[in-house]
Short mmCIF file of C-alpha atoms in Angstrom, two decimals:
data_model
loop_
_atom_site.label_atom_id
_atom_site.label_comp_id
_atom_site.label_asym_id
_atom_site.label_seq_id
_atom_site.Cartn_x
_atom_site.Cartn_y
_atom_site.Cartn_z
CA UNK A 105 -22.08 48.21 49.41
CA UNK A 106 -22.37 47.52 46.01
CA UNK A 107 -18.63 47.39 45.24
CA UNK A 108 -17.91 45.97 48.39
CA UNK A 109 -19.78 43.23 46.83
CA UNK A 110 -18.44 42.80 43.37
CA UNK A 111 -14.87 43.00 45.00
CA UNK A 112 -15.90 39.90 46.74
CA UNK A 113 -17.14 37.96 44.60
CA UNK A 114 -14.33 39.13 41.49
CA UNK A 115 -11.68 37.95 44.45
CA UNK A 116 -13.75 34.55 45.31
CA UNK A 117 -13.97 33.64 41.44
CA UNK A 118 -9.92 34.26 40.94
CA UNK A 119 -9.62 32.12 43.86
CA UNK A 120 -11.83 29.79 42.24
CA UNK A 121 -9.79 29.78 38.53
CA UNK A 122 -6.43 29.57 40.41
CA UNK A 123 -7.32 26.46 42.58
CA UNK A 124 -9.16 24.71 39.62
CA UNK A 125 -5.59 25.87 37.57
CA UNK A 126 -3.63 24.32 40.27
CA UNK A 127 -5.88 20.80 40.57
CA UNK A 128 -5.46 20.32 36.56
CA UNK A 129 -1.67 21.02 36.90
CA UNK A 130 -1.42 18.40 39.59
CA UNK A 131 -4.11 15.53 37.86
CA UNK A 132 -1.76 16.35 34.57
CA UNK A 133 1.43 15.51 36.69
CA UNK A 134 -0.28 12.52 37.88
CA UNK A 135 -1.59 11.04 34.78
CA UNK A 136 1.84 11.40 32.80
CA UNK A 137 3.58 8.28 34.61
CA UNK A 138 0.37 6.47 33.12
CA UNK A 139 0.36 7.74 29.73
CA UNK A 140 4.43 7.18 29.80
CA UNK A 141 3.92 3.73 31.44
CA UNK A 142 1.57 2.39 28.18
CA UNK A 143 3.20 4.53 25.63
CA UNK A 144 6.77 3.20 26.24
CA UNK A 145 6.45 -0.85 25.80
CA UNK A 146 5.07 0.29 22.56
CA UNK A 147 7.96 1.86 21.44
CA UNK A 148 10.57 -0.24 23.12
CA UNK A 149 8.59 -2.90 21.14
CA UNK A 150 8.81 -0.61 17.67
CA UNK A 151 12.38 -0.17 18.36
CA UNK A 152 13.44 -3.39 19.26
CA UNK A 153 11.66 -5.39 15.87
CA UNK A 154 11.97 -2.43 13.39
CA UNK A 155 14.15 0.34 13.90
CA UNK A 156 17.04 -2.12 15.20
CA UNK A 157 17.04 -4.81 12.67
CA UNK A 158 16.88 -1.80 10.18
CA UNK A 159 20.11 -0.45 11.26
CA UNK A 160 21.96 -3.91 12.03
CA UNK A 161 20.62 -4.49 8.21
CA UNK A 162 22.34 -1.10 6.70
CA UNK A 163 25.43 -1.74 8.87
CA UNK A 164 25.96 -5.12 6.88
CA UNK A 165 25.30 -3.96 3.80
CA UNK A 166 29.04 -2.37 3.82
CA UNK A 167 30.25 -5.74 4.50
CA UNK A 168 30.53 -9.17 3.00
CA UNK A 169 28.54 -10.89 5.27
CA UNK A 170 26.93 -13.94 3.73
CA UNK A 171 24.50 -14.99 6.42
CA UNK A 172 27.17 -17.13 8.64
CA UNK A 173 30.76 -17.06 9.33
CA UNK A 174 32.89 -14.01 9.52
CA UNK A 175 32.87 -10.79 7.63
CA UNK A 176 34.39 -7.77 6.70
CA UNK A 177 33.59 -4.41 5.72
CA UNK A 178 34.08 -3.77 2.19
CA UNK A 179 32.48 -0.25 2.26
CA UNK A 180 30.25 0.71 -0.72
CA UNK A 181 31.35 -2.28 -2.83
CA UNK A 182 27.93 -3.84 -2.19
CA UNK A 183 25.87 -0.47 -4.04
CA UNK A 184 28.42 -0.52 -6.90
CA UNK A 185 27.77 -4.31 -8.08
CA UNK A 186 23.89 -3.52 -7.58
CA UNK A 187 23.93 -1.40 -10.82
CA UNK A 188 25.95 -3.66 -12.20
CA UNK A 189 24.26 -6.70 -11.85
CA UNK A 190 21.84 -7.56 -14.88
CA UNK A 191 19.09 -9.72 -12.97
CA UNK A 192 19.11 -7.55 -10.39
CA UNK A 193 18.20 -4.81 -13.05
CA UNK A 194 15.79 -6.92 -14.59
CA UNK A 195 14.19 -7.45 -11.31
CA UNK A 196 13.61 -3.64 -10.86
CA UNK A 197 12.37 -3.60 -14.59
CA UNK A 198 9.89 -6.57 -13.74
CA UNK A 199 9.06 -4.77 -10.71
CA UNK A 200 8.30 -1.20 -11.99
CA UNK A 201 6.32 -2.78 -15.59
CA UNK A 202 4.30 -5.25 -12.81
CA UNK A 203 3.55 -2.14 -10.32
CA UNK A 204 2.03 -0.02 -13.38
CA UNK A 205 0.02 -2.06 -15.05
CA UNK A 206 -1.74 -3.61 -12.15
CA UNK A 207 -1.88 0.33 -10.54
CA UNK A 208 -3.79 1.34 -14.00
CA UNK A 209 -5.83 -1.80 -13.62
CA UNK A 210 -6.61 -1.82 -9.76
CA UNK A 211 -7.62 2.24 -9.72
CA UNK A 212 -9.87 1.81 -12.92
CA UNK A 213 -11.35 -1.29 -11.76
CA UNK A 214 -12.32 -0.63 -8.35
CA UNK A 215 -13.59 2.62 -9.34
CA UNK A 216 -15.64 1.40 -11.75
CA UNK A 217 -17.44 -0.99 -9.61
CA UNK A 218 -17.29 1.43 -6.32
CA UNK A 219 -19.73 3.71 -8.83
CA UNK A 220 -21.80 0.59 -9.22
CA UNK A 221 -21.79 0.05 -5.72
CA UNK A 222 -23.21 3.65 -4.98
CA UNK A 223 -26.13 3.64 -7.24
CA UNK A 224 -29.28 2.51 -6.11
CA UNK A 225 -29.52 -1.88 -7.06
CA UNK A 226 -30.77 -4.00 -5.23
CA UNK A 227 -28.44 -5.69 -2.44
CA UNK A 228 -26.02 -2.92 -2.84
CA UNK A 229 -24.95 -4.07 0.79
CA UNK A 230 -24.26 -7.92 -0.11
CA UNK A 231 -22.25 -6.79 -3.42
CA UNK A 232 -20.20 -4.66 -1.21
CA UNK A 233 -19.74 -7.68 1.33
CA UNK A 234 -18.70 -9.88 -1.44
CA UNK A 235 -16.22 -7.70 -3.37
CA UNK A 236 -14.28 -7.20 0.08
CA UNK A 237 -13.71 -10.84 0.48
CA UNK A 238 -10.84 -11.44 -1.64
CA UNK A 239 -8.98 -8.81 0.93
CA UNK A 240 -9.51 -11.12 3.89
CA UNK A 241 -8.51 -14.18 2.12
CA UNK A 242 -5.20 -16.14 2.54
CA UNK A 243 -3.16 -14.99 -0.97
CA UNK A 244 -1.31 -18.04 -1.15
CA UNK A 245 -4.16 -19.67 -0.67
CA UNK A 246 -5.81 -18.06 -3.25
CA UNK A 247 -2.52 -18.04 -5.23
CA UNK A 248 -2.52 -21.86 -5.77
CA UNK A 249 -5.89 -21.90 -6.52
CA UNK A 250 -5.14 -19.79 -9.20
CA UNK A 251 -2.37 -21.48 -10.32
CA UNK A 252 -4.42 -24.98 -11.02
CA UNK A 253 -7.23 -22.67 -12.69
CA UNK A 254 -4.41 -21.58 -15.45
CA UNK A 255 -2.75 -24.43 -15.01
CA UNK A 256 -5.44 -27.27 -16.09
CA UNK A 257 -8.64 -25.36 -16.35
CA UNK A 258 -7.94 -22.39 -18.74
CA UNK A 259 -6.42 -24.39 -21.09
CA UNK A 260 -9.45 -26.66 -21.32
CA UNK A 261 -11.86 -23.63 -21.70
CA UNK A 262 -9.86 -21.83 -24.12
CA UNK A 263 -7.82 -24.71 -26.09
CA UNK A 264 -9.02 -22.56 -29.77
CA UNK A 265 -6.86 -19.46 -28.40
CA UNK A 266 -3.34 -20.41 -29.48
CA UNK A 267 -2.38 -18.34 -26.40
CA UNK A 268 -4.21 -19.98 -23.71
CA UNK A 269 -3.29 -23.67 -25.23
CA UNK A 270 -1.37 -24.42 -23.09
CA UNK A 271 -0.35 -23.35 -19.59
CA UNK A 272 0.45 -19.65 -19.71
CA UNK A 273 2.60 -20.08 -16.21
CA UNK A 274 5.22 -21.63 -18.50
CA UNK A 275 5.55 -18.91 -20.79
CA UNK A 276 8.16 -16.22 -20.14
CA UNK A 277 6.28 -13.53 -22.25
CA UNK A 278 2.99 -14.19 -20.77
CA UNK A 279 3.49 -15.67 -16.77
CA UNK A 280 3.83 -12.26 -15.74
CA UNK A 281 -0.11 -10.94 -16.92
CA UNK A 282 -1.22 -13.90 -14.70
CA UNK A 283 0.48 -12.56 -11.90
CA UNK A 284 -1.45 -9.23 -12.48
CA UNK A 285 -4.49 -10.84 -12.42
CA UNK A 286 -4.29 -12.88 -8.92
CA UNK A 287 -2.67 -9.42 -7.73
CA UNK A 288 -5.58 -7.11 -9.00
CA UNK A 289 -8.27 -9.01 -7.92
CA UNK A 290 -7.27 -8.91 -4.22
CA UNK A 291 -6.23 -5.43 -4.39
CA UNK A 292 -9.33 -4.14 -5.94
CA UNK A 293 -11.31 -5.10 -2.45
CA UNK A 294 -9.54 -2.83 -0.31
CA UNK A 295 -9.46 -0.08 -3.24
CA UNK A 296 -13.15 -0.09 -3.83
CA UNK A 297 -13.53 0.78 0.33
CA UNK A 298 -11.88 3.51 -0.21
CA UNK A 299 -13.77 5.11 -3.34
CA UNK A 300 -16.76 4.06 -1.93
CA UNK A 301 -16.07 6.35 1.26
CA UNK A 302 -15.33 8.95 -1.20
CA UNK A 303 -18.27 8.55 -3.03
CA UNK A 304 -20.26 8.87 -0.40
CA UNK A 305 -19.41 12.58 1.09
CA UNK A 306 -20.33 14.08 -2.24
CA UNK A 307 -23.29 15.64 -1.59
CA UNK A 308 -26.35 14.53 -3.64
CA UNK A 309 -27.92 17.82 -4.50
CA UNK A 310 -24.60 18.35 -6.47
CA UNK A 311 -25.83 15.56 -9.13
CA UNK A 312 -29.43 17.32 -8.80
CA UNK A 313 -28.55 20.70 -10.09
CA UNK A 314 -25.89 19.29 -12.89
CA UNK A 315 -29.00 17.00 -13.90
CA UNK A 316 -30.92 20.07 -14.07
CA UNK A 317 -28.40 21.59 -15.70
CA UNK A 318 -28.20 18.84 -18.60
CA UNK A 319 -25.14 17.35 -17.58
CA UNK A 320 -24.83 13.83 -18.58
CA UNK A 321 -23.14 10.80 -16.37
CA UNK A 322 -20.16 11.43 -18.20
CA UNK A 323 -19.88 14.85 -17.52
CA UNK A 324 -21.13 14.77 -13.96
CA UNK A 325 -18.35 12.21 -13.54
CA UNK A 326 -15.65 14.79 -15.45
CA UNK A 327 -16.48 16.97 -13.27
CA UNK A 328 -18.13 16.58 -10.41
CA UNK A 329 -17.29 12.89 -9.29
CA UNK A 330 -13.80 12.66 -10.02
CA UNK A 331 -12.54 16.07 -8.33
CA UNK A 332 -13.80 15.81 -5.52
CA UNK A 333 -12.49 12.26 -4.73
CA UNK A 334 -8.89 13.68 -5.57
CA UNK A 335 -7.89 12.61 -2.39
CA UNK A 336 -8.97 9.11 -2.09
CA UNK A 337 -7.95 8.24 -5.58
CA UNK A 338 -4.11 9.96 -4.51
CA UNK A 339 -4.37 7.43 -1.41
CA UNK A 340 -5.60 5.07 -3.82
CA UNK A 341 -2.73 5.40 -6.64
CA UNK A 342 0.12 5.76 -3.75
CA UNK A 343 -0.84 2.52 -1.95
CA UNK A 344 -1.60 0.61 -4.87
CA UNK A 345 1.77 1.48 -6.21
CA UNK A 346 3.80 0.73 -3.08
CA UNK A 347 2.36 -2.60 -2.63
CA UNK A 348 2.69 -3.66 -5.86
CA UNK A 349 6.34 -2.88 -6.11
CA UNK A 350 6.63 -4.89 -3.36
CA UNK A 351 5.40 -8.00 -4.95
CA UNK A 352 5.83 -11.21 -3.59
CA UNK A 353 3.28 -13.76 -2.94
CA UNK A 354 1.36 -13.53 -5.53
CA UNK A 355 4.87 -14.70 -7.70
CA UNK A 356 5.53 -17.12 -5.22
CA UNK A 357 2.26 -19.36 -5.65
CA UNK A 358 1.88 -19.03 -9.11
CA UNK A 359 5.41 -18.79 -10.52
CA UNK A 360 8.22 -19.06 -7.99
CA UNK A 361 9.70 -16.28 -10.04
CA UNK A 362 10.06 -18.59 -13.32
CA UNK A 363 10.21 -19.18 -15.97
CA UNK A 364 13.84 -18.86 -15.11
CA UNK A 365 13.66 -15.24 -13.32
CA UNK A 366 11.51 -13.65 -16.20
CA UNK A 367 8.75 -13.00 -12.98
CA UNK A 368 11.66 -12.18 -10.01
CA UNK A 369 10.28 -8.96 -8.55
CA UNK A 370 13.41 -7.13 -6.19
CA UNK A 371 11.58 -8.54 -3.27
CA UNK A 372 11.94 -12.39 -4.19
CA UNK A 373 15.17 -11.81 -5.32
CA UNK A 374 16.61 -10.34 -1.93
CA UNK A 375 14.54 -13.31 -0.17
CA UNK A 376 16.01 -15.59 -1.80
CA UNK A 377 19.98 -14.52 -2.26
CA UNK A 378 19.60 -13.10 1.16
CA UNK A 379 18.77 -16.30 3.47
CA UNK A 380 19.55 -19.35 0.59
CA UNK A 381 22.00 -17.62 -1.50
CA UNK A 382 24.59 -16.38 0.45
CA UNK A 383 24.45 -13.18 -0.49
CA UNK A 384 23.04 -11.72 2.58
CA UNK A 385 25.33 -8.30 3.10
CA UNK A 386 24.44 -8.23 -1.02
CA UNK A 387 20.99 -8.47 -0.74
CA UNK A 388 20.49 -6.03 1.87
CA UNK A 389 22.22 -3.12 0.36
CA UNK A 390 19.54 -4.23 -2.46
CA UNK A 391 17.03 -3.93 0.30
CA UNK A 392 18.17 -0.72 1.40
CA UNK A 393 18.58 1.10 -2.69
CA UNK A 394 14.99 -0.36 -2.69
CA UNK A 395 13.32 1.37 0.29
CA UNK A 396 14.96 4.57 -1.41
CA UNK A 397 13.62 4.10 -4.68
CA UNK A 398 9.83 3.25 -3.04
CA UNK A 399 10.02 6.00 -0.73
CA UNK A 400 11.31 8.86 -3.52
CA UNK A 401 8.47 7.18 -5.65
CA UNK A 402 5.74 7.38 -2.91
CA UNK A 403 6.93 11.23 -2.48
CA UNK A 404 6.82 11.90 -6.00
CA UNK A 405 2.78 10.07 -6.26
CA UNK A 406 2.02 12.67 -3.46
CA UNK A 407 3.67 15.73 -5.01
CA UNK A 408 2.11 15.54 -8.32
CA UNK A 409 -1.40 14.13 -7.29
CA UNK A 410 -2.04 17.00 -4.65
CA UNK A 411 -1.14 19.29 -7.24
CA UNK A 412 -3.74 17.43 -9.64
CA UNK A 413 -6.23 18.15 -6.79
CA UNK A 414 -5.22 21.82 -6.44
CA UNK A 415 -5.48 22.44 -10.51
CA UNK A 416 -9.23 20.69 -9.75
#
């Protein structure tokens, strides 16, 4: 009776498995044509305002286009002049000196004050509020502000300092470091986010025993802090870098690339040879050398950064 039993109720729970098998199968076949129906304008969307204007942009780039009129292809003629072309190599140079120095800047910055911001002061929360707000700000808004204050008002303040005299926009050895500072101040905001979410999964009873231990704040930063926000400081460097590279209005509200082109990054100079120079086909084989060169830097960041972490 017994096994009569148990044979019953073995065969009335496989019955059971295979019908609630067979209902999931058919509420999966149902809810695909959803998921497809919202998944798809998104990427007919994607593909129709990036990956299509990307490869109209790389098919011109073997011609002579020049924005209007007709064309012709003149095959790789376009990547030769590049690295021939000495303001478009002193574009990348501008480029590649700006990107560093405000990377350095921005990372050592932000994580100076995100460690402020972690300690225990009063209205940590309002501090944090307020450093964010450059981030939501308008840059060229910001930009020309900027641009009066070293215009008119620094020179005022500091008229003893030979260097600040007079207006350091106009100076082709100096514009540049006022660029870096309009740039690193925004960028800080959105770096100091992300080392204060790093910050905060380190564990406090980590501090506790290296106190205990008589580890100082430099040392618990050597090696406690600092490892094990590898990975936000790798996002950090990697994004800092890219944007930077990418400089443009930040140049374009305080110098306009001037004095002469001594402050042209590579993206003001394909803006403006691209749709008020003529040079469009030109200009977007420079656009196209360009993504190469940010994305082999971008790959390089990551390679050597995660193996940082690893050696940590």
């Amino acid at each position: 009776m017994s096994t009569l039993t148990q044979a019953v109720r073995t065969s009335s729970t496989g019955g059971t498995k295979r019908r609630r098998a067979t209902r999931t199968r058919v509420e999966t076949r149902r809810a695909m044509p959803a998921f497809y129906w919202m998944v798809w304008p998104a990427v007919i969307a994607f593909a129709a305002f990036h990956t299509l204007p990307v490869l109209i942009g790389i098919f011109f780039s073997f011609t002579n286009y020049a924005g209007y009129g007709a064309w012709n292809f003149v095959g790789l003629s376009n990547y030769a002049n590049l690295f021939r072309d000495d303001r478009v190599l002193a574009a990348y140079g501008f480029s590649f000196l700006f990107a560093i120095v405000a990377t350095i800047l921005t990372n050592v910055i932000s994580l100076a004050i995100a460690l402020g911001l972690n300690s225990k002061i009063i209205g940590r929360n309002f501090f944090r509020g307020v450093y964010f707000v450059p981030y939501v700000l308008a840059i060229l808004v910001i930009g020309y502000v900027f641009q009066f204050f070293f215009s008119n008002s620094l020179p005022k303040i500091l008229s003893g300092i030979p260097l600040f005299r007079d207006n350091i926009l106009t100076s082709p050895d100096w514009a540049w470091t006022a660029i870096v500072v309009l740039a690193v101040w925004q960028a800080c905001a959105f770096a100091i986010i992300i080392y204060l979410s790093g910050l905060q999964t380190i564990p406090g009873e980590l501090y506790e025993a290296a106190s205990l231990d008589g580890a100082g704040a430099w040392r618990q930063f050597r090696s406690i802090t600092f490892p094990l926000i590898g990975a936000f400081f790798t996002i950090n460097v990697v994004l800092s870098l890219k944007g930077f590279l990418q400089v443009f209005d930040p140049i374009v509200s305080l110098t306009n690339g001037g004095p002469g082109t001594s402050t042209e990054s590579v993206t003001l100079l394909i803006f403006r040879g691209g749709f008020s120079g003529g040079e469009f086909a030109y200009q977007t084989a420079n656009a196209v050398i360009f993504f190469i060169v940010i994305t082999v830097v971008s790959l390089f960041q990551f390679r050597v950064l995660q193996r940082r972490e690893a050696d940590f």
